[in-house]
PDB file of C-alpha atoms in Angstrom:
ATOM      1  CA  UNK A   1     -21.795  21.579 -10.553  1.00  0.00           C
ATOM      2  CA  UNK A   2     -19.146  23.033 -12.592  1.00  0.00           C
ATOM      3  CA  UNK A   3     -15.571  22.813 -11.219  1.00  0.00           C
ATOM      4  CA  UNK A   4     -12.822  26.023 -11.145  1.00  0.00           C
ATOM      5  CA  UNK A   5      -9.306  25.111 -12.459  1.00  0.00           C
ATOM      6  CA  UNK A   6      -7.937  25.416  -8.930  1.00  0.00           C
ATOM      7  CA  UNK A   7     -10.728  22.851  -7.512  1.00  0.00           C
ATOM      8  CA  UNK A   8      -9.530  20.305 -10.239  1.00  0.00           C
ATOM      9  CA  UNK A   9      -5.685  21.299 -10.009  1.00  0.00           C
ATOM     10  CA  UNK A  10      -6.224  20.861  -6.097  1.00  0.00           C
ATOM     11  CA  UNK A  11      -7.848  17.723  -6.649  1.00  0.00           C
ATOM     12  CA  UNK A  12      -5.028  16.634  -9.185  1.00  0.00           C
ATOM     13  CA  UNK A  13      -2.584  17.028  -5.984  1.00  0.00           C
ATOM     14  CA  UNK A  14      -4.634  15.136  -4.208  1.00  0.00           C
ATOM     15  CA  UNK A  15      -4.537  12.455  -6.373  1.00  0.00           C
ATOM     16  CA  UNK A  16      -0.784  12.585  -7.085  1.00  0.00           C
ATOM     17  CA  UNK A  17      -0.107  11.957  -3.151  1.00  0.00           C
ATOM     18  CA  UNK A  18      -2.725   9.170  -2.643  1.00  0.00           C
ATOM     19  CA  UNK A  19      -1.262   7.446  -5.560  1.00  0.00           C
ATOM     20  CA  UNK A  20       2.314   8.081  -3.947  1.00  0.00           C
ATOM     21  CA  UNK A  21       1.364   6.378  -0.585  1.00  0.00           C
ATOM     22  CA  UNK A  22       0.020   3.922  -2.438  1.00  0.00           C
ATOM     23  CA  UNK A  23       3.135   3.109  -3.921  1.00  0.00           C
ATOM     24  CA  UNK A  24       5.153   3.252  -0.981  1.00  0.00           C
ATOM     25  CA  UNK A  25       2.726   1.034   0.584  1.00  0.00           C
ATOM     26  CA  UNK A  26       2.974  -1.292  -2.492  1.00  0.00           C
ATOM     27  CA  UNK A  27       6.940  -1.025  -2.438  1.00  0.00           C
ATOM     28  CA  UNK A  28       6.560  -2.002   1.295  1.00  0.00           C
ATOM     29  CA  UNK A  29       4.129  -4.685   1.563  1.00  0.00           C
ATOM     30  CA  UNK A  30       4.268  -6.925  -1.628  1.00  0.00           C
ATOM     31  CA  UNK A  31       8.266  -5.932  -2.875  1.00  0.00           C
ATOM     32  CA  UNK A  32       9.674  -6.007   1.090  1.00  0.00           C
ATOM     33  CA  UNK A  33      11.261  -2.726   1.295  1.00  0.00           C
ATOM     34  CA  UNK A  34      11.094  -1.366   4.312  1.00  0.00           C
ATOM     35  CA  UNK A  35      10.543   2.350   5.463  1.00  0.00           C
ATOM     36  CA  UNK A  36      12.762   4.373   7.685  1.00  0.00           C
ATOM     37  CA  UNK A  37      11.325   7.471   9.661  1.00  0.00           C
ATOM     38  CA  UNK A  38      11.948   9.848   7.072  1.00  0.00           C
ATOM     39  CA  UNK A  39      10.241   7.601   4.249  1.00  0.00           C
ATOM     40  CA  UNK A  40       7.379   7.729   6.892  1.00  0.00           C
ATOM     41  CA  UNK A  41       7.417  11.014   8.138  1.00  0.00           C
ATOM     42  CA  UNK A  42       7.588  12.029   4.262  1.00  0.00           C
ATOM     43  CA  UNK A  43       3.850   9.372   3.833  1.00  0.00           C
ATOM     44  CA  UNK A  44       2.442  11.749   6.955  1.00  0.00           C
ATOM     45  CA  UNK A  45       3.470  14.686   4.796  1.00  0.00           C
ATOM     46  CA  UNK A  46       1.758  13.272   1.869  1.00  0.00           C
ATOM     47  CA  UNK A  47      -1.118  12.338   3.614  1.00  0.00           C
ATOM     48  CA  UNK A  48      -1.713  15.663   4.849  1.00  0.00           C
ATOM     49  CA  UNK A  49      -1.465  16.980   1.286  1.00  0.00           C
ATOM     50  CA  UNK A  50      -4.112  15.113   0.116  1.00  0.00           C
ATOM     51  CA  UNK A  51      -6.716  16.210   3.239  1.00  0.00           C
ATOM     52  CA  UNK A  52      -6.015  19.680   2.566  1.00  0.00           C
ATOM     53  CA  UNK A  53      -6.784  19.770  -1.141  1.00  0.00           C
ATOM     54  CA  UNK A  54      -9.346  17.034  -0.923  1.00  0.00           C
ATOM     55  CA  UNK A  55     -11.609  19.315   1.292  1.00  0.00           C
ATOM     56  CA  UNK A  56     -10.362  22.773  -0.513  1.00  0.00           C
ATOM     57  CA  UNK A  57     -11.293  21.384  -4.160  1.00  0.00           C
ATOM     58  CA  UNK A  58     -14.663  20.119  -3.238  1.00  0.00           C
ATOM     59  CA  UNK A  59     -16.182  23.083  -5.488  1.00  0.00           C
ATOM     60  CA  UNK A  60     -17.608  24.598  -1.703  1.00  0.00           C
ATOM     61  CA  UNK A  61     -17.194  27.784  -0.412  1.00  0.00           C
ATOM     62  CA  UNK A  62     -15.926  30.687  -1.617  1.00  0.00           C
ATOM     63  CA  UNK A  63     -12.693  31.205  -3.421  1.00  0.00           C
ATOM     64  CA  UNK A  64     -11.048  31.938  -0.020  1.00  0.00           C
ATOM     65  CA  UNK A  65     -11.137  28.393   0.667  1.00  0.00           C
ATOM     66  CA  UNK A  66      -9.155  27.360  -1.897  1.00  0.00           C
ATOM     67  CA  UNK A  67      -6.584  30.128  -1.826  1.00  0.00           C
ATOM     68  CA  UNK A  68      -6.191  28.844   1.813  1.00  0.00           C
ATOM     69  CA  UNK A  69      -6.079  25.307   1.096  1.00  0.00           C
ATOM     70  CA  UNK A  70      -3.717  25.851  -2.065  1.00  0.00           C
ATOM     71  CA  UNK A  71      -1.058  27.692   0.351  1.00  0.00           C
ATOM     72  CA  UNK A  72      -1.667  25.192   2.774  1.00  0.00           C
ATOM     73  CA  UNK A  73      -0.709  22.013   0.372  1.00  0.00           C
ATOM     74  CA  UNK A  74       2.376  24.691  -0.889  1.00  0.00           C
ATOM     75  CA  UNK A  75       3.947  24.928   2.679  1.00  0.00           C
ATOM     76  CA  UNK A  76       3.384  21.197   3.417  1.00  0.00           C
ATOM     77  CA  UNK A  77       5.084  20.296  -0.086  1.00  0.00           C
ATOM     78  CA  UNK A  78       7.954  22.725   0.697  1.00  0.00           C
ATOM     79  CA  UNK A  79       8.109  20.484   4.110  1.00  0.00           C
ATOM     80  CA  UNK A  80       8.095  17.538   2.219  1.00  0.00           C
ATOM     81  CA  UNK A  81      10.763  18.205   0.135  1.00  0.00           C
ATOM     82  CA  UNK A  82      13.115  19.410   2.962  1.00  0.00           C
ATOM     83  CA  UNK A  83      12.656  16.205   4.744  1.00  0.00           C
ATOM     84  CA  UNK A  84      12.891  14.203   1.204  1.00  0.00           C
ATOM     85  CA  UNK A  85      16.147  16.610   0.474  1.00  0.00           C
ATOM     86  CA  UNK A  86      17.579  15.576   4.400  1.00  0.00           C
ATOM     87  CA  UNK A  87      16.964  11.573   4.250  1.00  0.00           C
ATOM     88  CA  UNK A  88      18.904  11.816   0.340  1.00  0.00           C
ATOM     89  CA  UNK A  89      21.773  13.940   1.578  1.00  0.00           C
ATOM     90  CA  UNK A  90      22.200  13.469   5.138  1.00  0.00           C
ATOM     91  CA  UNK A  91      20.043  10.791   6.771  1.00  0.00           C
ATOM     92  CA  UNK A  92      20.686   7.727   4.031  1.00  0.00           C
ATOM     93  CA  UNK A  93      24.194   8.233   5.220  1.00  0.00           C
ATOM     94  CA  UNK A  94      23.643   7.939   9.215  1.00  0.00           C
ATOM     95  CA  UNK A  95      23.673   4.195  10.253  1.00  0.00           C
ATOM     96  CA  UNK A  96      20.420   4.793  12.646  1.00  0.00           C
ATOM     97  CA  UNK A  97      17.652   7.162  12.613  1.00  0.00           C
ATOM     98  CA  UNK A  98      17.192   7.402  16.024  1.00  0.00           C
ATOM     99  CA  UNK A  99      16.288  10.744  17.714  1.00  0.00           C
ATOM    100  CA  UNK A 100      16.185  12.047  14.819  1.00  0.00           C
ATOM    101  CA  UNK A 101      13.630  14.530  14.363  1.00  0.00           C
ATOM    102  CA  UNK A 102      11.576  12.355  12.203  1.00  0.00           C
ATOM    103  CA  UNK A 103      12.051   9.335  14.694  1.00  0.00           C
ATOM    104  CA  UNK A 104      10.962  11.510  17.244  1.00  0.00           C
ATOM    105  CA  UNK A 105       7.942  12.964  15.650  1.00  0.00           C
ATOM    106  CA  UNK A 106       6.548  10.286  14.476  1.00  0.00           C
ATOM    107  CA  UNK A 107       6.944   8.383  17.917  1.00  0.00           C
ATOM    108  CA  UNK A 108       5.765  10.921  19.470  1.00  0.00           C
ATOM    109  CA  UNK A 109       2.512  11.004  17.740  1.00  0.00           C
ATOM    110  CA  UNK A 110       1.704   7.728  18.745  1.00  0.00           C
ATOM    111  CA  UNK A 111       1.366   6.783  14.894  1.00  0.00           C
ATOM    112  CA  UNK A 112       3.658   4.057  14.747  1.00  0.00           C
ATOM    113  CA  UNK A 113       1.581   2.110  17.206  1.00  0.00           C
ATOM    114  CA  UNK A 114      -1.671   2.922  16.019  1.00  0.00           C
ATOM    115  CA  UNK A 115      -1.102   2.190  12.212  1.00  0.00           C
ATOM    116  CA  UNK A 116       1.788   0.112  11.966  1.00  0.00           C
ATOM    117  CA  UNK A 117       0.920  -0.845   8.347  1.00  0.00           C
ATOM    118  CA  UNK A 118       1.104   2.530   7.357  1.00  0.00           C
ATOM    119  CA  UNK A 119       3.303   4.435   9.647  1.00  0.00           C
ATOM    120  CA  UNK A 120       5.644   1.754  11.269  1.00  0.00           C
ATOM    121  CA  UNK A 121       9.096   2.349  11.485  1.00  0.00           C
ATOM    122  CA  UNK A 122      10.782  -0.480  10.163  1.00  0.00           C
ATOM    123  CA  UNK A 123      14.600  -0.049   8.636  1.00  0.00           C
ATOM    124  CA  UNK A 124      17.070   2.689   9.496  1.00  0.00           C
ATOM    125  CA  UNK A 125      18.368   5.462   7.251  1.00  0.00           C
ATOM    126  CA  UNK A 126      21.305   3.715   5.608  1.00  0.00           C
ATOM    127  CA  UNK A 127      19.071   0.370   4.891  1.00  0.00           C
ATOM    128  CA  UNK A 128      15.920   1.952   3.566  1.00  0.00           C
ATOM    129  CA  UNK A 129      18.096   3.660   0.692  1.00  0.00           C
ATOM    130  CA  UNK A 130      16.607   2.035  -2.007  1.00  0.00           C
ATOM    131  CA  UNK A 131      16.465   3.152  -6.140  1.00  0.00           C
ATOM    132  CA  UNK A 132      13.596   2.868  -8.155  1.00  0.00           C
ATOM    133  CA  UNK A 133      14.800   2.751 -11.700  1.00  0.00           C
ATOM    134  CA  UNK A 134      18.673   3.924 -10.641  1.00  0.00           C
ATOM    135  CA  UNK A 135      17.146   7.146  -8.884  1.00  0.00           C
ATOM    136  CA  UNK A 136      16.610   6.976  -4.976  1.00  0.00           C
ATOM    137  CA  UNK A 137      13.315   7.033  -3.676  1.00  0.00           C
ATOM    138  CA  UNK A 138      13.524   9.893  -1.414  1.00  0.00           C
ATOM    139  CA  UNK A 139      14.734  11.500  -4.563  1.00  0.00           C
ATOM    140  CA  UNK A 140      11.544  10.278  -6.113  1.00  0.00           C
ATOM    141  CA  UNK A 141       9.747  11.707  -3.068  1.00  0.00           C
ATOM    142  CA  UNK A 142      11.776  14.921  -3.457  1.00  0.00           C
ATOM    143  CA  UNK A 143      10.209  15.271  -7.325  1.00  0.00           C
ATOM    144  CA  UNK A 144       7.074  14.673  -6.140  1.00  0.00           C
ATOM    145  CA  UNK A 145       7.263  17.115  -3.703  1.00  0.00           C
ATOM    146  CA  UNK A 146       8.272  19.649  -6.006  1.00  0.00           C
ATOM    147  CA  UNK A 147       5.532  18.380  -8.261  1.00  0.00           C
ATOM    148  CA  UNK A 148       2.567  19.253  -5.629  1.00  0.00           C
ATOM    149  CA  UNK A 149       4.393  22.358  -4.634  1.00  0.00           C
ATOM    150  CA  UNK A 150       4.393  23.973  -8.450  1.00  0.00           C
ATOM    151  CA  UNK A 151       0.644  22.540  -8.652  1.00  0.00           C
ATOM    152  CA  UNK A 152      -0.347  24.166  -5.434  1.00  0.00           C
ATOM    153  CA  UNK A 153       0.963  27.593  -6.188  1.00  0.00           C
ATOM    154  CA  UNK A 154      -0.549  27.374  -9.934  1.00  0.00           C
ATOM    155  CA  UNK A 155      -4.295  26.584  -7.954  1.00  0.00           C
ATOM    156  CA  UNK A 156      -3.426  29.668  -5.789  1.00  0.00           C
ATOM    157  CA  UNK A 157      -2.398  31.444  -8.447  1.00  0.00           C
ATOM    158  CA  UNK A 158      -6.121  30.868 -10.251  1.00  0.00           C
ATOM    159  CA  UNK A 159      -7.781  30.681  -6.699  1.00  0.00           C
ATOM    160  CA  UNK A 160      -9.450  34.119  -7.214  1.00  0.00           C
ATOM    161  CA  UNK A 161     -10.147  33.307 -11.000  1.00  0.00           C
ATOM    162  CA  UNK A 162     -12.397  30.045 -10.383  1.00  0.00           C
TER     163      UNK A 162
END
């Protein structure tokens, strides 16, 4: 089976966010730094990413599919990079989270308790703002946002092309 652009740019986003929850889980678990709801909220976001253009670059169905799938993964990165843009500028200044929208949400959706490991909320704003290489993570997760967002609209871009 021979795979359209957008099915391998789709799967290329995919990629990108697994890898990025990966590394948050990394930063988490073996270096101790500890996520606040936004750093979490932004994982769900990811997470979601990568479903949507895991099933929509498959190489199935017809090219509707992955024009669907590719504004999908666009909407969710423009989501993404709001919340990344709110913890950097206004959250990472707030000494709690709490009722916060992303506190809320995520509480709400009974993650938290289900998947601690992955979802647990576990430092507030101010104390999860941590730099990777002198450049704050949510900035990080604000690039890579932007990233998936630019590769999403290039896959639905060539979604009627193949």
């Amino acid at each position: 089976m021979t795979l359209s652009r957008s099915d391998r740019l789709l799967r290329l986003i995919s990629l990108l966010c697994l890898a990025a929850v990966g590394f948050a889980l990394l930063s988490q678990h073996v270096f101790g730094m500890r996520p606040c709801a936004w750093c979490v909220l932004q994982r769900l976001i990811l997470l979601a990413i990568a479903a949507v253009c895991g099933l929509a670059g498959m190489g199935w169905g017809p090219a509707l599919v992955r024009r669907v799938g590719a504004g999908a993964a666009a909407l969710l990165a423009v989501c993404g990079a709001i919340a990344a843009w709110y913890q950097y500028d206004v959250a990472s200044h707030l000494f709690s989270c709490a009722q916060t929208f992303a506190d809320r949400f995520i509480s709400a959706s009974g993650l938290d308790a289900a998947l601690p490991w992955l979802f647990g909320i576990y430092a507030s704003c101010m104390d999860a703002r941590v730099h990777l290489l002198g450049i704050e993570y949510a900035l990080w997760g604000l690039a890579i946002f932007i990233v998936c967002a630019g590769l999403a609209l290039a896959a639905l871009r060539r979604g009627t092309r193949g």
